[in-house]
Each structure stands twice: as C-alpha cells, then as structure tokens.
Coordinates of C-alpha atoms and ligand atoms in Angstrom, one line a residue:
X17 CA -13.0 17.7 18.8
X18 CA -10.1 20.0 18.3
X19 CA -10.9 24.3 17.9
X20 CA -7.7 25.2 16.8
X21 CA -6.3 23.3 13.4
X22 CA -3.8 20.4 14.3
X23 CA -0.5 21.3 14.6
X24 CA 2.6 19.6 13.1
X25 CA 5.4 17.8 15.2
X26 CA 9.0 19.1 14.3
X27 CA 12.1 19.0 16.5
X28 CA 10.4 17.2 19.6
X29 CA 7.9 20.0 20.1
X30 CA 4.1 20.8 18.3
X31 CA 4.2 23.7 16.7
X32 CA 1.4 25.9 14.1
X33 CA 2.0 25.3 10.6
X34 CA 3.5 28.3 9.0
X35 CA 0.6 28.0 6.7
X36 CA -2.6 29.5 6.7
X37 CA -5.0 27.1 4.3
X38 CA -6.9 24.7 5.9
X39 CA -9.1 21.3 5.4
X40 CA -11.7 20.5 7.4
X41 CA -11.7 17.0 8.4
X42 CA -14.6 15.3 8.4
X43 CA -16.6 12.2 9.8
X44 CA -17.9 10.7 6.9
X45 CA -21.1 8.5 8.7
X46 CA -22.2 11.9 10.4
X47 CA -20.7 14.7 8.3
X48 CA -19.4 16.4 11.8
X49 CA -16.4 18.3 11.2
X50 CA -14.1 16.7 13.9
X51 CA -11.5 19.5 13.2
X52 CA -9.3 21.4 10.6
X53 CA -6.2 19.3 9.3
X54 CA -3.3 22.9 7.9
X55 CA -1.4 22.2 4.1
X56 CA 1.8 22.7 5.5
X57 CA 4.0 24.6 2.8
X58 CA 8.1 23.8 1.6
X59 CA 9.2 26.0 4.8
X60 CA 7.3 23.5 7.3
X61 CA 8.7 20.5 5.2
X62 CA 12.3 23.0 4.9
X63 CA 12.0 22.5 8.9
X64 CA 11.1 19.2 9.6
X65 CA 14.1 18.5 7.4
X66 CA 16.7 20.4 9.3
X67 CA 15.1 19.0 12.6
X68 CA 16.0 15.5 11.4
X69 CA 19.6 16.3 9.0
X70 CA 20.6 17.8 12.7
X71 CA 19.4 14.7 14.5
X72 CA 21.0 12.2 12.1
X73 CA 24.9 12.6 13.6
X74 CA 23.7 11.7 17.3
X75 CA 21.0 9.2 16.7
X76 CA 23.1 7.0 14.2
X77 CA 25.5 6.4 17.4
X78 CA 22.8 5.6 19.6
X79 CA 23.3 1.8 19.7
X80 CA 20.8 -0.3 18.0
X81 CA 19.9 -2.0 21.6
X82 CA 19.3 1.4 22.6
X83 CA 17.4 2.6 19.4
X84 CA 15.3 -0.3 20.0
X85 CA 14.3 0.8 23.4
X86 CA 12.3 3.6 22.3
X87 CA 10.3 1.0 20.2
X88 CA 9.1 -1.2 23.3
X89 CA 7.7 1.7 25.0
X90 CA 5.9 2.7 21.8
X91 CA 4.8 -0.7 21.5
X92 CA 3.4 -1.0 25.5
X93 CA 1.7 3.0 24.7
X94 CA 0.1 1.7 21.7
X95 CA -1.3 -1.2 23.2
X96 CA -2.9 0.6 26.3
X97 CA -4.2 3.2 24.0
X98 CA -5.2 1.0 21.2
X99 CA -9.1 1.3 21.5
X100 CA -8.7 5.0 21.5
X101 CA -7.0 5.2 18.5
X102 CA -9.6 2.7 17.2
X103 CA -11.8 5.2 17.5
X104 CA -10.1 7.7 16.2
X105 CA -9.7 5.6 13.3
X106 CA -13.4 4.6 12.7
X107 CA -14.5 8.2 13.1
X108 CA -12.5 10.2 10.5
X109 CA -11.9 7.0 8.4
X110 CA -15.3 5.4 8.4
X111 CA -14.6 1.9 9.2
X112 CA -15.9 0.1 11.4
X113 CA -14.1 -0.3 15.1
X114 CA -13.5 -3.7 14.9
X115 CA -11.6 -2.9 11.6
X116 CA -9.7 -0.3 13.1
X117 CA -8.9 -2.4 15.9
X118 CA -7.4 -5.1 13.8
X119 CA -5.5 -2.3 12.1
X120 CA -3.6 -0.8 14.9
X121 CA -2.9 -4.5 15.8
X122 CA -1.2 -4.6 12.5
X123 CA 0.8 -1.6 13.3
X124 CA 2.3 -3.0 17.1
X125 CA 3.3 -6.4 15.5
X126 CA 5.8 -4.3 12.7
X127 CA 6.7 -2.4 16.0
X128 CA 7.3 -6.2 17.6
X129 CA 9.4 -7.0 14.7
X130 CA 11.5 -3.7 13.9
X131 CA 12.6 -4.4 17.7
X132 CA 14.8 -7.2 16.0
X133 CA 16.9 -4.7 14.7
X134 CA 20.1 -5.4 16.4
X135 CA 19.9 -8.8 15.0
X136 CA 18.1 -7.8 11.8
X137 CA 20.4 -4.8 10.5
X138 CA 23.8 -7.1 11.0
X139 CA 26.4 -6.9 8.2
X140 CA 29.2 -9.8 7.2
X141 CA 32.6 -10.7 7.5
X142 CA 34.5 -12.9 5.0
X143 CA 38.2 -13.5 6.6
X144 CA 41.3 -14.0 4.5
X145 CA 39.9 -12.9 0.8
X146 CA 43.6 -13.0 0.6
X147 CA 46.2 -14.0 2.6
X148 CA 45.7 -11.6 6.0
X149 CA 43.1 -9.7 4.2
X150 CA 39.5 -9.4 5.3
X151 CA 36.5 -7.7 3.7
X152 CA 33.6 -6.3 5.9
X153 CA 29.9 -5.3 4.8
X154 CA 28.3 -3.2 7.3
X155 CA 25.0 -1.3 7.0
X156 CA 24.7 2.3 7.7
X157 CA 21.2 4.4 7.8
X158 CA 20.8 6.0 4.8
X159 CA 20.2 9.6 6.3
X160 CA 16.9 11.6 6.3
X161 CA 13.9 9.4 5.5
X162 CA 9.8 10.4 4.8
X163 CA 6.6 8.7 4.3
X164 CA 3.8 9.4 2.5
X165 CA 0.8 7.9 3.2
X166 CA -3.2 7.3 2.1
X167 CA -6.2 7.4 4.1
X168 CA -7.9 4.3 4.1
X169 CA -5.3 3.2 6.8
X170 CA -4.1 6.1 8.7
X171 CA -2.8 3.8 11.8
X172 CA -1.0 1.0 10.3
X173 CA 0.7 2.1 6.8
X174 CA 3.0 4.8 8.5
X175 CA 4.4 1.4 10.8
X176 CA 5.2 -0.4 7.3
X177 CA 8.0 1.8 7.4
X178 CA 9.4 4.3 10.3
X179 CA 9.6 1.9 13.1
X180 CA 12.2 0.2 10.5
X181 CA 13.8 3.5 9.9
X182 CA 14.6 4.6 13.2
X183 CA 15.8 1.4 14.7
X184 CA 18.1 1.4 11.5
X185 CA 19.9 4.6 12.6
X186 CA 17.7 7.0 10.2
X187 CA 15.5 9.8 11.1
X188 CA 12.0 10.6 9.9
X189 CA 9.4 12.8 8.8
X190 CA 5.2 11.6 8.1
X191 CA 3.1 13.3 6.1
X192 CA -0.2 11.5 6.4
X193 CA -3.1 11.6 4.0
X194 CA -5.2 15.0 4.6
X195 CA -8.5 13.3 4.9
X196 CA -7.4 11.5 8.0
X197 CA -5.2 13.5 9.9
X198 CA -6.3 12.7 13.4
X199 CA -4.8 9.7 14.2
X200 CA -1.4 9.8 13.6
X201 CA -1.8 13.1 15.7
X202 CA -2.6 10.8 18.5
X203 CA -0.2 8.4 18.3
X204 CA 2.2 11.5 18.1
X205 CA 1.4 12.4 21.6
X206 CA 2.1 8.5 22.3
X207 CA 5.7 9.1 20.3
X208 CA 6.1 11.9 22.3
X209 CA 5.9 10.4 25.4
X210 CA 8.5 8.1 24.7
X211 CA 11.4 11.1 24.6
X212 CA 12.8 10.5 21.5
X213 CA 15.5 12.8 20.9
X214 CA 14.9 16.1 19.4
X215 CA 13.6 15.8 15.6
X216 CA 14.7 11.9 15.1
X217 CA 10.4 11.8 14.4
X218 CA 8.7 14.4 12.7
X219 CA 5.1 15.1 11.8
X220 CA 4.3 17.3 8.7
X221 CA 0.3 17.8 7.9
X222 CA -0.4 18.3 4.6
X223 CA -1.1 17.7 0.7
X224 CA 0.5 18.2 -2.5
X225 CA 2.8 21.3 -1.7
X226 CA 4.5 19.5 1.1
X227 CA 4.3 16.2 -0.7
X228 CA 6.2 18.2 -3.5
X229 CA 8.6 19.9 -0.8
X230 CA 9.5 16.7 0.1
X231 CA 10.2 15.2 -3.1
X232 CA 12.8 17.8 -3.8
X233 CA 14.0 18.2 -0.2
X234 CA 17.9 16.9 -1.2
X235 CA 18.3 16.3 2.9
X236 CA 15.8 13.6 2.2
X237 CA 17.3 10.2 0.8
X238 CA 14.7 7.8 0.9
X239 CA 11.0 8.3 0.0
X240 CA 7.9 5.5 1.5
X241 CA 4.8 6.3 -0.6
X242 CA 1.0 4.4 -0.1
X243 CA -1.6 5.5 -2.1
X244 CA -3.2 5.8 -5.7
X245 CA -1.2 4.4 -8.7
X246 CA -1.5 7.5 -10.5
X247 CA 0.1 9.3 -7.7
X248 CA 2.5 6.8 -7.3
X249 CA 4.2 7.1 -10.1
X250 CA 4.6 10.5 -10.3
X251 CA 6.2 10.2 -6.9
X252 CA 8.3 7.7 -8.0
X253 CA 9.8 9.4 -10.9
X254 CA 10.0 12.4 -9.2
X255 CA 12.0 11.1 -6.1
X256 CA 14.3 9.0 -8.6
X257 CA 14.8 11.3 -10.7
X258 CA 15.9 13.9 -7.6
X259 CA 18.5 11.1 -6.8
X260 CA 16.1 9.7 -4.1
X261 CA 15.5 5.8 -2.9
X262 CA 11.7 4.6 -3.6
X263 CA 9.3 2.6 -2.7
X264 CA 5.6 3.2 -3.9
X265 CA 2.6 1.3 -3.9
X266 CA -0.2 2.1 -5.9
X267 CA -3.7 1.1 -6.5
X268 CA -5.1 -2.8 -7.2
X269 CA -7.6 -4.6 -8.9
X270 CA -8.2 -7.8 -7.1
X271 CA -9.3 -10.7 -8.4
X272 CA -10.5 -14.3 -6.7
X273 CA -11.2 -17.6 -8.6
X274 CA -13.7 -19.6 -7.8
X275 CA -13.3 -23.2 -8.8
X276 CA -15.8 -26.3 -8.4
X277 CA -14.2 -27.7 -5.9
X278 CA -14.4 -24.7 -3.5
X279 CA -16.5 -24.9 -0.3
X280 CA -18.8 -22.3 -1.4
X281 CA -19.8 -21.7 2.0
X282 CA -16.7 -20.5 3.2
X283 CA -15.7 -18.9 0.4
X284 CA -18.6 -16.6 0.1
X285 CA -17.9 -15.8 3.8
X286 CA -14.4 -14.9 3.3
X287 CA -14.9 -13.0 -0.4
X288 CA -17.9 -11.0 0.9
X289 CA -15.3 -9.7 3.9
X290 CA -12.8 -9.1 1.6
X291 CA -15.0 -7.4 -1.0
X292 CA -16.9 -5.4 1.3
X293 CA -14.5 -5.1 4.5
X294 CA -13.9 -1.7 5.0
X295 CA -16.3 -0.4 2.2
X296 CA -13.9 -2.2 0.1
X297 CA -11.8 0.5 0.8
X298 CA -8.5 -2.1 0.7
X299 CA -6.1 -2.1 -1.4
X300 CA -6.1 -6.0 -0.8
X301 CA -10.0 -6.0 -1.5
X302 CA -11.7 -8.4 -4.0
X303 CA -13.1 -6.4 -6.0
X304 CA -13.4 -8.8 -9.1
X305 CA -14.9 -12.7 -8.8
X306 CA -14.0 -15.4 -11.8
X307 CA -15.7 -18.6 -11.4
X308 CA -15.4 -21.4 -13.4
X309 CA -17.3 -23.7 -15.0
X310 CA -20.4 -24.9 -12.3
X311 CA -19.0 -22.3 -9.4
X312 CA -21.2 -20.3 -11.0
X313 CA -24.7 -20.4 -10.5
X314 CA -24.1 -21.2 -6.4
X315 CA -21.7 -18.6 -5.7
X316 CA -23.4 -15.9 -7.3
X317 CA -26.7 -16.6 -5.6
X318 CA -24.6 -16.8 -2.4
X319 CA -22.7 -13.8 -2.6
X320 CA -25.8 -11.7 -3.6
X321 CA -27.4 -13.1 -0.4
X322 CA -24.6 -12.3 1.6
X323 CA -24.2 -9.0 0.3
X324 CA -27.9 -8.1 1.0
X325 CA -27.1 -9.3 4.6
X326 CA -24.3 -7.2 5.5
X327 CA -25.4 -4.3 7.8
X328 CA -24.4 -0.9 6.9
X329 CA -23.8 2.2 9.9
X330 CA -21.9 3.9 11.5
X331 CA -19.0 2.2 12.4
X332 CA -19.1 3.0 16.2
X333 CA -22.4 0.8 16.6
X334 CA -21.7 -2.6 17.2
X335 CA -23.9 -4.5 15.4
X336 CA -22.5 -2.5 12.0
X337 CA -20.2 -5.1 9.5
X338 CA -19.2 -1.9 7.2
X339 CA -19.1 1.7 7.3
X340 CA -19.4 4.7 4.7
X341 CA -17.2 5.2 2.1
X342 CA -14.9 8.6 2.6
X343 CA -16.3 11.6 1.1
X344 CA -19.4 12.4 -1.2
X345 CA -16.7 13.1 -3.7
X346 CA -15.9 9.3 -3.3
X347 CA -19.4 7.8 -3.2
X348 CA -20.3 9.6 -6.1
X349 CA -17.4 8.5 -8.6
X350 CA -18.3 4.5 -7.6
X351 CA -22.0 5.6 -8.3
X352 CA -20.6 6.9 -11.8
X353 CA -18.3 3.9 -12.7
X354 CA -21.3 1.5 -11.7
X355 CA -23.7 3.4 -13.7
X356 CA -20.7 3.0 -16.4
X357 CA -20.9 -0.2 -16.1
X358 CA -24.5 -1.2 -16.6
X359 CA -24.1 1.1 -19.9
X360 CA -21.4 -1.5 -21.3
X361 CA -23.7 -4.3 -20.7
X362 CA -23.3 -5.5 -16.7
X363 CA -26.7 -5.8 -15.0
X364 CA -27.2 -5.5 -11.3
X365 CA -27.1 -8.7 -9.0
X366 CA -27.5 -6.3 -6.4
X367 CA -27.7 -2.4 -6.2
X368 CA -26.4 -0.7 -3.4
X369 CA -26.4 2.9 -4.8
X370 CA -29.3 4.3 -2.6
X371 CA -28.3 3.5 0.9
X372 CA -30.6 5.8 3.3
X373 CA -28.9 4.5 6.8
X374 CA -31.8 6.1 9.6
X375 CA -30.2 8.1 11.6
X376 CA -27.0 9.1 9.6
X377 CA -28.9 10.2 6.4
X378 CA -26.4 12.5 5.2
X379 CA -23.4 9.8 5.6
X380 CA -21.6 9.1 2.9
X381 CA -23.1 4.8 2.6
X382 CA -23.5 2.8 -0.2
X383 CA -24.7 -0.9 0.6
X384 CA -22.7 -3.7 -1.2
X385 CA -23.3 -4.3 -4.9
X386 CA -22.9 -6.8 -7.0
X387 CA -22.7 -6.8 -11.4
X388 CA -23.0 -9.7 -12.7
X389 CA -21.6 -10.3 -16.7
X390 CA -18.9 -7.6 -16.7
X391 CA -17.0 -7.4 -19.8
X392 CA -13.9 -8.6 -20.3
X393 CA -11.4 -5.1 -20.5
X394 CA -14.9 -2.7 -19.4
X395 CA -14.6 -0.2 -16.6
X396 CA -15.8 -2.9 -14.2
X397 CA -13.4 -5.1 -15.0
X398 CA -10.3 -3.1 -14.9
X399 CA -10.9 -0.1 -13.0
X400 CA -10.0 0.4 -9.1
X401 CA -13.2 1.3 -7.9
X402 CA -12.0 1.4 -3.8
X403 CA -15.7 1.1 -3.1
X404 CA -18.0 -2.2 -2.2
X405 CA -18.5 -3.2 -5.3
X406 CA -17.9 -6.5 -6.6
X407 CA -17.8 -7.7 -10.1
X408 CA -18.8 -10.9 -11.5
X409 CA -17.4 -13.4 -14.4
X410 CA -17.4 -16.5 -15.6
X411 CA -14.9 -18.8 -17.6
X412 CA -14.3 -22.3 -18.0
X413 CA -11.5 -23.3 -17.0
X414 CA -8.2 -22.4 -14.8
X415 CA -5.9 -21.8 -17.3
X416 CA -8.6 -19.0 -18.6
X417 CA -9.0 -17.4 -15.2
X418 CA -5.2 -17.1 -15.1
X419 CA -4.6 -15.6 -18.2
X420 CA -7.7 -13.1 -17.5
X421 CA -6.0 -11.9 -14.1
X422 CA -2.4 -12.1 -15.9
X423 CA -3.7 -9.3 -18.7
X424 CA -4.6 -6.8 -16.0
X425 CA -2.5 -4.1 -15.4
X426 CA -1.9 -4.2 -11.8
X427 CA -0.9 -7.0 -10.1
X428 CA -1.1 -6.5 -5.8
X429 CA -3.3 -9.4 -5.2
X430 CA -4.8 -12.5 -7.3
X431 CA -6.7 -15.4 -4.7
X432 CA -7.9 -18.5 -5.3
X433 CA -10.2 -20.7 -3.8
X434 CA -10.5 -24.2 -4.0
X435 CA -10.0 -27.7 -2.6
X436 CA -7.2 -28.5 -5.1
X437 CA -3.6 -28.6 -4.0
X438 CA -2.2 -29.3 -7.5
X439 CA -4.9 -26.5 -8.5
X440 CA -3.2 -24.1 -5.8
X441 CA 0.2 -24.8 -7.2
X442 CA -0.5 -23.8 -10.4
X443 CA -2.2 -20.8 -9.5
X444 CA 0.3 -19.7 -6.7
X445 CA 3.1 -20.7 -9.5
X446 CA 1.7 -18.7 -12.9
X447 CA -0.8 -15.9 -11.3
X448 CA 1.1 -12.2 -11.6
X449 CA 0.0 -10.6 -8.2
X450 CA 2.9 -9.9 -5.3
X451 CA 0.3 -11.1 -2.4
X452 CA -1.5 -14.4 -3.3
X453 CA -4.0 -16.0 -1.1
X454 CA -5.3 -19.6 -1.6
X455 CA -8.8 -20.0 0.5
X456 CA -7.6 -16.4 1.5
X457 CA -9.5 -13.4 0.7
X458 CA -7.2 -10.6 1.8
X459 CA -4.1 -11.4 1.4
X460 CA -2.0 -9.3 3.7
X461 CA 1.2 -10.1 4.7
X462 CA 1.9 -10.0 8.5
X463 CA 5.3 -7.9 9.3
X464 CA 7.6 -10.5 9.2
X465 CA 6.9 -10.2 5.5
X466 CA 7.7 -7.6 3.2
X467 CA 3.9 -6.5 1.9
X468 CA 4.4 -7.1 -1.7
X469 CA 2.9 -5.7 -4.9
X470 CA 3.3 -6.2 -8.8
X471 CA 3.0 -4.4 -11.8
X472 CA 1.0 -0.9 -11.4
X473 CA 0.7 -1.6 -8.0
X474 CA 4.4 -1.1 -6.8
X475 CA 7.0 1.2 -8.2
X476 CA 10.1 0.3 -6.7
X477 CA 12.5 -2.7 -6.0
X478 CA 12.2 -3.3 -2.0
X479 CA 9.1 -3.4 -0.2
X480 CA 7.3 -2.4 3.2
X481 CA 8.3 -4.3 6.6
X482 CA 10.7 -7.0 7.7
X483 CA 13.9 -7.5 5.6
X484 CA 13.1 -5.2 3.1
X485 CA 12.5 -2.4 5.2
X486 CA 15.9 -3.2 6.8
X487 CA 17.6 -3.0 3.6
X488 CA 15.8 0.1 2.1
X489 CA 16.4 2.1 5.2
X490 CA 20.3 1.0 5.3
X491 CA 22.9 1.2 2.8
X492 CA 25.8 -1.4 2.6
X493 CA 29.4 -0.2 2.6
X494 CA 31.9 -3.0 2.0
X495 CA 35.1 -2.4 3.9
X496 CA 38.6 -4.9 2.5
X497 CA 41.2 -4.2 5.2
X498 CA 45.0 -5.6 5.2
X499 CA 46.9 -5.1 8.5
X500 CA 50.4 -5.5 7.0
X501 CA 52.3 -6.7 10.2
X502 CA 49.8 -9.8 10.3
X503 CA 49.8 -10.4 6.7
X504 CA 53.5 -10.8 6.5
X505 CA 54.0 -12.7 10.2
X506 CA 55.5 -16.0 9.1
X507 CA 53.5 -18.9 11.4
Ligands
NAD3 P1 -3.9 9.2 -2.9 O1 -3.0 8.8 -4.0 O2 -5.0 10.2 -3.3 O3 -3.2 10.0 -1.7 C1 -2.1 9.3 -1.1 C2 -1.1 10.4 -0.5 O4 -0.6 11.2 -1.6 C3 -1.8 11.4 0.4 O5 -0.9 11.6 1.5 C4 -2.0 12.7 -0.4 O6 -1.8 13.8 0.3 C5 -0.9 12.6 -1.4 N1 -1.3 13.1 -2.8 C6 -2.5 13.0 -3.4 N2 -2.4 13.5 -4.6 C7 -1.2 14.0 -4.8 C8 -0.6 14.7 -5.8 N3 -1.2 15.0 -6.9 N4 0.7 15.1 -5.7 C9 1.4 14.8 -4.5 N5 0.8 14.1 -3.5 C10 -0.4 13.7 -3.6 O7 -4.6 7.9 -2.3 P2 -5.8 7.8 -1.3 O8 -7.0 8.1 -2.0 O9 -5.4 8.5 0.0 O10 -5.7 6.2 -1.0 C11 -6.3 5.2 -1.7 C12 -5.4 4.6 -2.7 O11 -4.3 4.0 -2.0 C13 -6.0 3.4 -3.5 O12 -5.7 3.5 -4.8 C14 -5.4 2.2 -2.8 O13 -5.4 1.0 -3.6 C15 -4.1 2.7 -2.5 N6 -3.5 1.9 -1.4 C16 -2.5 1.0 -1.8 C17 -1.9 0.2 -0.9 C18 -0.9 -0.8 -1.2 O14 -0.3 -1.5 -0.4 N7 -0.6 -1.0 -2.5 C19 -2.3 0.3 0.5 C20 -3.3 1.2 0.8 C21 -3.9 2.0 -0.1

C-alpha cells in the first residue's frame, strides 16, 4: 500500500521522521505487510511541540465560532470518506467493516458535538458580590495538548479528545498506537484539507520513546491516554508527576448478570455481540457471564450455540460477524491464559483455539470460546484477556453477583440483564463499573456523554467527550473586578 514508511504531520506539512527504526504494519487476516509505521524519537516529539507552543498565541484568538468551522468541514470530509477509512480500519485492525463503520460513526458524532463549543466552553458572571463588584469565571485552553491512543480503535478514540481540544482554544499532537498507524494517516490528509493553521494538529508516529518524549515535553500540559491498565498508570504517574493534567483509561474486565427473568433470547443475542464483537477486542466487551439461580442451564446452552454460529474471516467479506485478533503475539497469549484456565479447573463449553479460516490460513483467528465453571479469583475470572473468550459462572442470587463484580479490580463496565425494574435499580445503584448497561451488552456512552471508567480502568478525575472534555481541555480563571466610579455613584 504505501513503499516508503508513513510520515508524520508537524507544522501543517508531512514530513520523514528523523528516525530511522521501523515497524512493519501488518494485516492480521492475510499477514500482508500494508506498510512500515517510523518510532519517531524526542526530536520529532521536540518538533511537534514547538509546531503547536508557536501556534497556541494565534489560535487561542481565533473565535470559538470560527474554531468551530474547521470542525464542520472535518465532519462533511469524514462522512464522504467514511467507507474508506472503514476499510482502512478493518484491514490493519482486523475487524470486520461493518464494525469499523460504526466506529468512524462514533467519531463524526463527538465531531457533531465539540461543534457546541461556543455554547459549551461559556464561563459565568455573578454581579454585585459586593456592592459594584462583580466576579467573572472564564475558561481559557490550557496550552499544548497530546493523545495517546491503542489499537483496537484507531478511528474513534483519538475524537474522544482533540476535536474538544481545538474548539477549546488548545493545540494538539496524536500519537496513535504502532500497530495501526494507517488510519489516522488518512484522516490526516482529510485534516489537512480543511487548512487548519500551521501546527494547531500534529501527527507523531511512534511507540515508547515518543510516548516518553511526550510525557516529559514541559510545552505539553495535558496528557489523553487509551490503552492497557498497566500502561496507564505509568503514564499517569509519570505525566502527574511532570506537573501534567491526565486522563487515562486502562484495561476492563466486563461482567453481565444474567437473572431468571431475562429474555434469554435476546440476551444471548446481545452478550454473544458484545463478547465476541470485534474479537472481543473492546474494552466494553463481556468477557465474564454470572447467572443466577435457573439462568443457568438455558443461557449456557444458548450462548454455546451462538458462539459456534458466529462466522469467522476476514473482515472485508460480507458474510464475516468477526475478524482475527491482532497479532500472533496476541492470539497466542489468549491461547495461554485459556489453557491456564482449564489447568485451574474450567472446562471447555466451546474451544475456539484451532481456527483454520480457508483461504486466510496464516491469519491470526481464533473462533469464540466459551469456559464454563471458572473459579472465583482464577485467571479466567479476573484477567483482561482482549480476545473472544467468554467465561462462565453461576451464583444464586443478585446480591452475590454484585458483590462478585464489586471485588474485581477494574471497574469500566458491569451489565445486567433482566426484566426487573426494581432489579435494575439495585444493580445500576450498588454495581462499581463507570459504564452500566441494563439489557445492554456494550455499554458505550454516545458523545454527549463523558465515556466513563472506574477503578483500574481510569486514572484520572475528568473523562473523554462532552463536558468533561470541555473542562479538561480548559482551565477556569476567576476574575473579581471593582470599577470604583460606579461603586461609589450614589443612585
Ligand atoms: P497498550 O497499552 O499496549 O498501548 C496503548 C498506547 O500506549 C500505544 O499508543 C502504545 O504505543 C503506547 N505504549 C505501549 N506500551 C508503552 C510503554 N511501555 N510506555 C509508553 N507507551 C506505551 O494498549 P493496546 O494493546 O494498544 O490496547 C488495548 C488495551 O486498551 C486494552 O487493555 C483495552 O482494554 C484498552 N482500552 C481501554 C479503553 C477504555 O476506554 N478504557 C478503550 C480502548 C482500549
């Protein structure tokens, strides 16, 4: 696809990272190396970083009407080029186009709603505090902001954040996951086309060394990070500790109740999407099933059969419900941790291991699986496994499911699924998850909501999109004024 190795975007022009190492990137159905993605070192970061600290004065004037401007023509390029970038997405990501479809969709609606900034980033006025005195809170960009961001959505996570930025006043640098490089180097082009100013958006490819560049950069004030918990918190304390604003969101370990009263019809429908969607590559995936009490015996069978139904490809062919997981590297630590788990007593409801797909033989597959009995505090039960793999128990009553879901250490989604209001109360009221979905297997907050996130999952105070973006990407300065020829005017 591309001969030469991408190139970064700094200052409003594409330019050859200064460094030489390289990644191949990598189709993970087909194995076809699509191109080579550069590790950027601290002097392309360095740049990028000057690019947007010289950008800051003028674009912080621009008015916010204006600022938003840029955002509707991004908005109208992303929709005429969405199925392109779909593609992109399913062939350097895996999933399947229909996924990737619905992903970029994610990413114009937090375009749609950032375009509310004029309204969105308003301050306050209190008059007469005192007699003739009046105090002010206004909101200011915060300077130089960056994002970091995973792979297993390289379209829509980087939206969670920058459209917010900008339209606040800030400028920007991405660094997008390694492993899927390609896509935000197309909607690049689109950002270029819309004539931002010089260096208000910058692209840095890379990994660790530019990750670590930017964590120390002091131009940059304000850190997004998506990805792994582990890595999250060493960003977090990191970018904290260098005097930086974060916001990180680690890894999950979803669970879904099941109770009697569920329709098990449509609940196996909707878990068996969110378990296996994507590969189960979602950090909103189930990747955990409690029922309780007589759910048991019907949802298991059901899920096994759905599971064994779901058709595994390539995620270009239409007929495919779920791609390849990303890398060999990847498909062989699931194989490990279910293999783990069979050793601390699970046993297979269904296998998935060996998936041979005809045609794509060396692509990285694995078919859903299911392990029923998993113990309680096993590797099953409380390790992210970011694969399709679900895991089965069983407990007897509500109150037990809860306090199961409530010991886990990470906490970015908990469903529950039921016919029950007073049943959904409870749960919505007690469960410790920041995304909760009753009847809902992935739980993922559209952009007029901040995507939340508990516990291990989120290190940080204010989330992704809507009104937390606005106030992570601004800082509030409170202005008291006294104009002494009106204070003392007798009336
Ligand atoms: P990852 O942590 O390996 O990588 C994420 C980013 O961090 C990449 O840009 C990568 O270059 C960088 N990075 C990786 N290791 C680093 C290191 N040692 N030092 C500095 N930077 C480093 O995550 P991933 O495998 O790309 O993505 C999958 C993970 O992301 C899963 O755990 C998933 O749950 C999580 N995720 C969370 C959310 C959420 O909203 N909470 C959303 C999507 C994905």
């Amino acid at each position: 696809m591309f001969t030469q190795p991408l190139q970064n975007f700094i200052n409003g022009q594409w330019q050859a990272a200064s460094s030489t190492m390289v990644l191949d990137i990598v189709n993970p159905a087909t194995q076809e190396v699509l191109g080579q993605v550069p590790l950027s070192s601290g002097s392309d970061v360095e740049k990028a970083a000057r690019a947007a600290q010289e950008a800051l004065p003028g674009w912080r004037r621009v008015p916010p009407g204006d600022r938003v401007q840029y955002l509707y023509r991004l908005k109208a390029l992303l929709e005429q080029h969405r199925e392109e970038v779909a593609q992109i997405i399913t062939q350097e990501c895996g999933k399947t186009l229909e996924e990737a479809r619905g992903e970029m969709q994610r990413a114009i609606e937090n375009v749609e709603v950032a375009c509310g900034i004029p309204i969105l980033m308003q301050g306050h006025i209190s008059e007469d505090i005192a007699r003739g005195v009046d105090e002010l809170m206004l909101r200011q960009p915060v300077g130089v902001c960056a994002a970091i961001t995973p792979f297993n959505f390289p379209g829509m996570i980087p939206f969670w954040f920058f459209p917010y930025a900008i339209a606040c006043g800030n400028t920007y640098i991405i660094k997008p996951s390694e492993r899927v490089p390609l896509t935000m180097q197309r909607v690049f082009q689109l950002i270029e086309a819309i004539e931002l100013p010089k260096g208000v958006l910058n692209l840095v490819n890379g990994g660790k060394e530019a990750v670590d560049a930017i964590l120390d950069h002091p131009a940059i004030r304000a850190l997004s990070f998506v990805g792994s918990t582990q890595v999250a918190r060493y960003i977090y304390s990191r970018a904290t500790a260098n005097g930086k604003r974060a916001q990180c969101q680690g890894g999950a370990k979803n669970p879904v109740v099941v109770l009697p009263d569920a329709d098990i019809d449509m609940t196996t429908k909707i878990v068996a999407d969110s378990a296996f969607g994507c590969a189960g590559q979602r950090c909103l995936a189930a990747s955990l099933a409690i029922t309780v009490g007589e759910s048991r015996n019907q949802f298991s069978e059901a899920i096994a059969e759905a599971a064994n139904q779901r058709v595994v490809g390539y995620g270009l062919d239409p007929q495919v419900q779920m791609g390849p997981v990303i890398t060999p590297q990847s498909q062989a630590r699931i194989r490990d941790l279910l293999a783990q788990g069979i050793a601390e007593g699970a046993h297979f409801l269904v296998d998935g291991r060996n998936a041979v797909i005809k045609g794509y033989e060396q692509g990285n597959f694995l078919r859903p699986t299911i392990l029923d009995n998993i113990p309680e505090g096993g590797t099953i039960a409380t390790t992210e496994i970011f694969g399709p793999a679900l895991g089965l128990m069983h407990v007897n009553s509500l109150e037990e499911a809860i306090d199961l879901i409530n010991k886990g250490k990470y906490g970015n989604q908990a469903s529950l699924f039921t016919s029950s209001g007073s049943a959904a109360r409870k749960f919505r009221y007690e469960v410790e998850a920041g995304n909760v979905g009753i009847n809902i297997g992935v739980a993922a907050p559209i952009a007029y909501f901040p995507f939340s996130g508990w516990k291990d999952s989120f290190f940080g105070d204010l989330h992704g999109q809507a009104i937390d973006a606005v106030d992570f990407f601004t800082q509030k300065k409170v202005v008291v004024e006294r104009w002494p020829k009106e204070w003392s005017r007798k009336f």
